[in-house]
Amino acid sequence: MILDKLENASRYFEVVPRFDQVMNWLAVTDVTSLPAGTEVLEKGKLLVKVLDVNGKLEEDCLFETHNEFIDIQIPITGAESMGWKAKEACHHVDKPYDASIDMALYREKATTMANVQPSEFIVFFPEDAHQPGIADPNAGYRKLIVKTRVIC
């Protein structure tokens, strides 16, 4: 897991595949005026989901893991808390891994909480179970979820 400010993103270009492409796209895109949906930046390798969501209570948020993609999550208009736990320590399976959506879901308790602000990003690798979406249930906000394929 990596948590940092967007202004420091270039420090991670060697670590996170195609992160430079994401930052170049963000530099020329007004994400506040985009409709919610998916922007494919490189077919099968890199996409950005533009989401308008309402926050949820921690107990209403499941942990997720991915095998094929790295998640880069970027809150745009509101802060979001996200739980973290090592994937190998997750044992309470809610939905087993589904390769068609590259996701497994778990009911777990976070070992670490990260509060991610607008102008910050968080990166979750395949070994990172993560619990996104924790925020005020009465407040809506916009966020980006970037999916970049793991390079083998």
PDB file of C-alpha atoms in Angstrom:
ATOM      1  CA  MET A   1       0.000   0.000   0.000  1.00  0.00           C
ATOM      2  CA  ILE A   2       1.126   3.521  -0.785  1.00  0.00           C
ATOM      3  CA  LEU A   3      -0.528   6.692   0.522  1.00  0.00           C
ATOM      4  CA  ASP A   4       0.737  10.082  -0.647  1.00  0.00           C
ATOM      5  CA  LYS A   5      -0.174  13.432  -2.171  1.00  0.00           C
ATOM      6  CA  LEU A   6      -0.862  13.645  -5.899  1.00  0.00           C
ATOM      7  CA  GLU A   7       1.969  16.158  -6.216  1.00  0.00           C
ATOM      8  CA  ASN A   8       4.395  13.359  -5.271  1.00  0.00           C
ATOM      9  CA  ALA A   9       3.001  10.802  -7.726  1.00  0.00           C
ATOM     10  CA  SER A  10       6.070  10.859  -9.972  1.00  0.00           C
ATOM     11  CA  ARG A  11       8.062   9.213  -7.169  1.00  0.00           C
ATOM     12  CA  TYR A  12       6.039   6.029  -7.793  1.00  0.00           C
ATOM     13  CA  PHE A  13       6.145   5.823 -11.598  1.00  0.00           C
ATOM     14  CA  GLU A  14       8.771   3.059 -11.403  1.00  0.00           C
ATOM     15  CA  VAL A  15       6.731   1.126  -8.816  1.00  0.00           C
ATOM     16  CA  VAL A  16       3.152   1.364 -10.113  1.00  0.00           C
ATOM     17  CA  PRO A  17       2.660   0.297 -13.756  1.00  0.00           C
ATOM     18  CA  ARG A  18       1.226   3.018 -16.018  1.00  0.00           C
ATOM     19  CA  PHE A  19       0.905   5.510 -13.146  1.00  0.00           C
ATOM     20  CA  ASP A  20       2.570   8.108 -15.365  1.00  0.00           C
ATOM     21  CA  GLN A  21      -0.226   7.644 -17.930  1.00  0.00           C
ATOM     22  CA  VAL A  22      -2.818   8.202 -15.201  1.00  0.00           C
ATOM     23  CA  MET A  23      -1.160  11.405 -14.060  1.00  0.00           C
ATOM     24  CA  ASN A  24      -0.838  12.675 -17.643  1.00  0.00           C
ATOM     25  CA  TRP A  25      -4.561  11.992 -18.152  1.00  0.00           C
ATOM     26  CA  LEU A  26      -5.441  13.762 -14.883  1.00  0.00           C
ATOM     27  CA  ALA A  27      -3.370  16.800 -15.917  1.00  0.00           C
ATOM     28  CA  VAL A  28      -5.557  17.396 -18.992  1.00  0.00           C
ATOM     29  CA  THR A  29      -8.924  16.134 -17.717  1.00  0.00           C
ATOM     30  CA  ASP A  30     -11.489  17.996 -15.647  1.00  0.00           C
ATOM     31  CA  VAL A  31     -12.719  15.028 -13.628  1.00  0.00           C
ATOM     32  CA  THR A  32     -15.351  17.115 -11.861  1.00  0.00           C
ATOM     33  CA  SER A  33     -17.226  17.657 -15.128  1.00  0.00           C
ATOM     34  CA  LEU A  34     -16.900  14.115 -16.516  1.00  0.00           C
ATOM     35  CA  PRO A  35     -20.010  11.965 -16.349  1.00  0.00           C
ATOM     36  CA  ALA A  36     -19.786   9.014 -13.989  1.00  0.00           C
ATOM     37  CA  GLY A  37     -18.576   5.938 -15.849  1.00  0.00           C
ATOM     38  CA  THR A  38     -15.455   4.208 -17.094  1.00  0.00           C
ATOM     39  CA  GLU A  39     -12.699   5.757 -19.168  1.00  0.00           C
ATOM     40  CA  VAL A  40     -10.473   3.179 -20.883  1.00  0.00           C
ATOM     41  CA  LEU A  41      -6.959   4.583 -21.195  1.00  0.00           C
ATOM     42  CA  GLU A  42      -5.305   1.393 -22.472  1.00  0.00           C
ATOM     43  CA  LYS A  43      -7.544  -1.534 -23.351  1.00  0.00           C
ATOM     44  CA  GLY A  44      -7.104  -4.479 -20.994  1.00  0.00           C
ATOM     45  CA  LYS A  45      -4.382  -2.686 -19.042  1.00  0.00           C
ATOM     46  CA  LEU A  46      -5.562   0.655 -17.684  1.00  0.00           C
ATOM     47  CA  LEU A  47      -8.947   2.152 -16.903  1.00  0.00           C
ATOM     48  CA  VAL A  48     -10.396   4.866 -14.709  1.00  0.00           C
ATOM     49  CA  LYS A  49     -13.770   4.525 -13.026  1.00  0.00           C
ATOM     50  CA  VAL A  50     -15.376   7.894 -12.252  1.00  0.00           C
ATOM     51  CA  LEU A  51     -17.790   7.292  -9.376  1.00  0.00           C
ATOM     52  CA  ASP A  52     -20.307   9.424  -7.518  1.00  0.00           C
ATOM     53  CA  VAL A  53     -20.872   7.613  -4.231  1.00  0.00           C
ATOM     54  CA  ASN A  54     -22.354   8.023  -0.791  1.00  0.00           C
ATOM     55  CA  GLY A  55     -20.236   7.120   2.186  1.00  0.00           C
ATOM     56  CA  LYS A  56     -20.936   4.064   4.303  1.00  0.00           C
ATOM     57  CA  LEU A  57     -20.308   3.105   7.889  1.00  0.00           C
ATOM     58  CA  GLU A  58     -17.237   0.944   8.450  1.00  0.00           C
ATOM     59  CA  GLU A  59     -19.343  -2.087   9.378  1.00  0.00           C
ATOM     60  CA  ASP A  60     -21.176  -1.832   6.049  1.00  0.00           C
ATOM     61  CA  CYS A  61     -17.993  -1.941   3.959  1.00  0.00           C
ATOM     62  CA  LEU A  62     -16.451  -5.237   2.875  1.00  0.00           C
ATOM     63  CA  PHE A  63     -12.796  -5.885   2.190  1.00  0.00           C
ATOM     64  CA  GLU A  64     -11.839  -6.617  -1.405  1.00  0.00           C
ATOM     65  CA  THR A  65      -8.792  -8.133  -3.058  1.00  0.00           C
ATOM     66  CA  HIS A  66      -7.675  -8.351  -6.671  1.00  0.00           C
ATOM     67  CA  ASN A  67      -5.190 -10.640  -8.410  1.00  0.00           C
ATOM     68  CA  GLU A  68      -4.766  -9.088 -11.860  1.00  0.00           C
ATOM     69  CA  PHE A  69      -5.077  -5.361 -11.185  1.00  0.00           C
ATOM     70  CA  ILE A  70      -3.614  -2.760  -8.844  1.00  0.00           C
ATOM     71  CA  ASP A  71      -6.119  -0.215  -7.481  1.00  0.00           C
ATOM     72  CA  ILE A  72      -5.268   3.466  -7.289  1.00  0.00           C
ATOM     73  CA  GLN A  73      -8.044   5.268  -5.428  1.00  0.00           C
ATOM     74  CA  ILE A  74      -8.314   9.058  -5.565  1.00  0.00           C
ATOM     75  CA  PRO A  75     -11.018  10.967  -3.676  1.00  0.00           C
ATOM     76  CA  ILE A  76     -11.953  14.092  -5.654  1.00  0.00           C
ATOM     77  CA  THR A  77     -14.588  16.034  -3.723  1.00  0.00           C
ATOM     78  CA  GLY A  78     -14.578  14.467  -0.255  1.00  0.00           C
ATOM     79  CA  ALA A  79     -12.373  12.549   2.136  1.00  0.00           C
ATOM     80  CA  GLU A  80     -12.699   8.791   2.469  1.00  0.00           C
ATOM     81  CA  SER A  81     -11.343   6.354   5.031  1.00  0.00           C
ATOM     82  CA  MET A  82     -10.121   2.973   3.867  1.00  0.00           C
ATOM     83  CA  GLY A  83      -9.248  -0.061   5.906  1.00  0.00           C
ATOM     84  CA  TRP A  84      -6.210  -2.224   5.144  1.00  0.00           C
ATOM     85  CA  LYS A  85      -5.276  -5.771   6.091  1.00  0.00           C
ATOM     86  CA  ALA A  86      -2.777  -8.201   4.600  1.00  0.00           C
ATOM     87  CA  LYS A  87      -4.565 -10.427   2.082  1.00  0.00           C
ATOM     88  CA  GLU A  88      -2.975 -13.517   3.570  1.00  0.00           C
ATOM     89  CA  ALA A  89      -4.603 -12.690   6.936  1.00  0.00           C
ATOM     90  CA  CYS A  90      -8.142 -12.602   5.503  1.00  0.00           C
ATOM     91  CA  HIS A  91     -10.116 -15.730   6.354  1.00  0.00           C
ATOM     92  CA  HIS A  92     -13.801 -14.686   6.470  1.00  0.00           C
ATOM     93  CA  VAL A  93     -14.767 -15.006   2.796  1.00  0.00           C
ATOM     94  CA  ASP A  94     -17.999 -13.271   1.828  1.00  0.00           C
ATOM     95  CA  LYS A  95     -17.642 -13.953  -1.922  1.00  0.00           C
ATOM     96  CA  PRO A  96     -14.850 -16.169  -3.290  1.00  0.00           C
ATOM     97  CA  TYR A  97     -12.538 -14.851  -5.982  1.00  0.00           C
ATOM     98  CA  ASP A  98     -14.308 -14.308  -9.299  1.00  0.00           C
ATOM     99  CA  ALA A  99     -11.808 -14.012 -12.171  1.00  0.00           C
ATOM    100  CA  SER A 100     -14.409 -12.366 -14.424  1.00  0.00           C
ATOM    101  CA  ILE A 101     -14.396  -9.291 -12.159  1.00  0.00           C
ATOM    102  CA  ASP A 102     -10.974  -9.870 -10.546  1.00  0.00           C
ATOM    103  CA  MET A 103     -12.358  -9.647  -7.030  1.00  0.00           C
ATOM    104  CA  ALA A 104     -12.889 -11.535  -3.803  1.00  0.00           C
ATOM    105  CA  LEU A 105     -14.793 -10.057  -0.857  1.00  0.00           C
ATOM    106  CA  TYR A 106     -14.166 -10.589   2.853  1.00  0.00           C
ATOM    107  CA  ARG A 107     -15.722  -9.648   6.188  1.00  0.00           C
ATOM    108  CA  GLU A 108     -12.741  -8.593   8.245  1.00  0.00           C
ATOM    109  CA  LYS A 109     -11.593  -5.951  10.716  1.00  0.00           C
ATOM    110  CA  ALA A 110      -8.935  -3.525   9.493  1.00  0.00           C
ATOM    111  CA  THR A 111      -5.495  -3.644  11.049  1.00  0.00           C
ATOM    112  CA  THR A 112      -4.783  -0.157   9.661  1.00  0.00           C
ATOM    113  CA  MET A 113      -7.042   2.740   8.689  1.00  0.00           C
ATOM    114  CA  ALA A 114      -6.036   5.381   6.146  1.00  0.00           C
ATOM    115  CA  ASN A 115      -7.840   8.699   5.842  1.00  0.00           C
ATOM    116  CA  VAL A 116      -7.442   9.776   2.220  1.00  0.00           C
ATOM    117  CA  GLN A 117      -8.124  13.414   1.381  1.00  0.00           C
ATOM    118  CA  PRO A 118      -8.840  15.041  -1.975  1.00  0.00           C
ATOM    119  CA  SER A 119      -5.426  15.728  -3.576  1.00  0.00           C
ATOM    120  CA  GLU A 120      -4.125  12.430  -2.172  1.00  0.00           C
ATOM    121  CA  PHE A 121      -4.065   8.902  -3.580  1.00  0.00           C
ATOM    122  CA  ILE A 122      -3.772   5.411  -2.203  1.00  0.00           C
ATOM    123  CA  VAL A 123      -2.433   2.379  -4.074  1.00  0.00           C
ATOM    124  CA  PHE A 124      -3.482  -1.166  -3.237  1.00  0.00           C
ATOM    125  CA  PHE A 125      -1.451  -4.052  -4.660  1.00  0.00           C
ATOM    126  CA  PRO A 126      -2.741  -7.641  -4.990  1.00  0.00           C
ATOM    127  CA  GLU A 127      -1.385  -8.511  -1.541  1.00  0.00           C
ATOM    128  CA  ASP A 128      -3.404  -5.656   0.024  1.00  0.00           C
ATOM    129  CA  ALA A 129      -6.950  -6.359   1.182  1.00  0.00           C
ATOM    130  CA  HIS A 130      -8.715  -3.014   1.284  1.00  0.00           C
ATOM    131  CA  GLN A 131     -11.990  -1.666   2.604  1.00  0.00           C
ATOM    132  CA  PRO A 132     -12.934   1.467   0.635  1.00  0.00           C
ATOM    133  CA  GLY A 133     -15.987   3.670   0.994  1.00  0.00           C
ATOM    134  CA  ILE A 134     -15.911   4.565   4.670  1.00  0.00           C
ATOM    135  CA  ALA A 135     -17.278   8.103   4.942  1.00  0.00           C
ATOM    136  CA  ASP A 136     -20.272  10.065   6.187  1.00  0.00           C
ATOM    137  CA  PRO A 137     -23.344   8.143   4.955  1.00  0.00           C
ATOM    138  CA  ASN A 138     -25.204  11.433   4.540  1.00  0.00           C
ATOM    139  CA  ALA A 139     -22.577  12.926   2.240  1.00  0.00           C
ATOM    140  CA  GLY A 140     -21.990  12.137  -1.405  1.00  0.00           C
ATOM    141  CA  TYR A 141     -18.630  12.606  -3.071  1.00  0.00           C
ATOM    142  CA  ARG A 142     -16.783  11.871  -6.293  1.00  0.00           C
ATOM    143  CA  LYS A 143     -13.821   9.540  -6.486  1.00  0.00           C
ATOM    144  CA  LEU A 144     -11.672   7.829  -9.073  1.00  0.00           C
ATOM    145  CA  ILE A 145     -10.712   4.183  -9.014  1.00  0.00           C
ATOM    146  CA  VAL A 146      -7.874   3.466 -11.395  1.00  0.00           C
ATOM    147  CA  LYS A 147      -7.271  -0.146 -12.381  1.00  0.00           C
ATOM    148  CA  THR A 148      -3.827  -0.901 -13.790  1.00  0.00           C
ATOM    149  CA  ARG A 149      -2.876  -4.443 -14.754  1.00  0.00           C
ATOM    150  CA  VAL A 150      -0.040  -6.054 -12.821  1.00  0.00           C
ATOM    151  CA  ILE A 151       3.059  -6.549 -14.945  1.00  0.00           C
ATOM    152  CA  CYS A 152       4.297 -10.128 -14.654  1.00  0.00           C
TER     153      CYS A 152
END
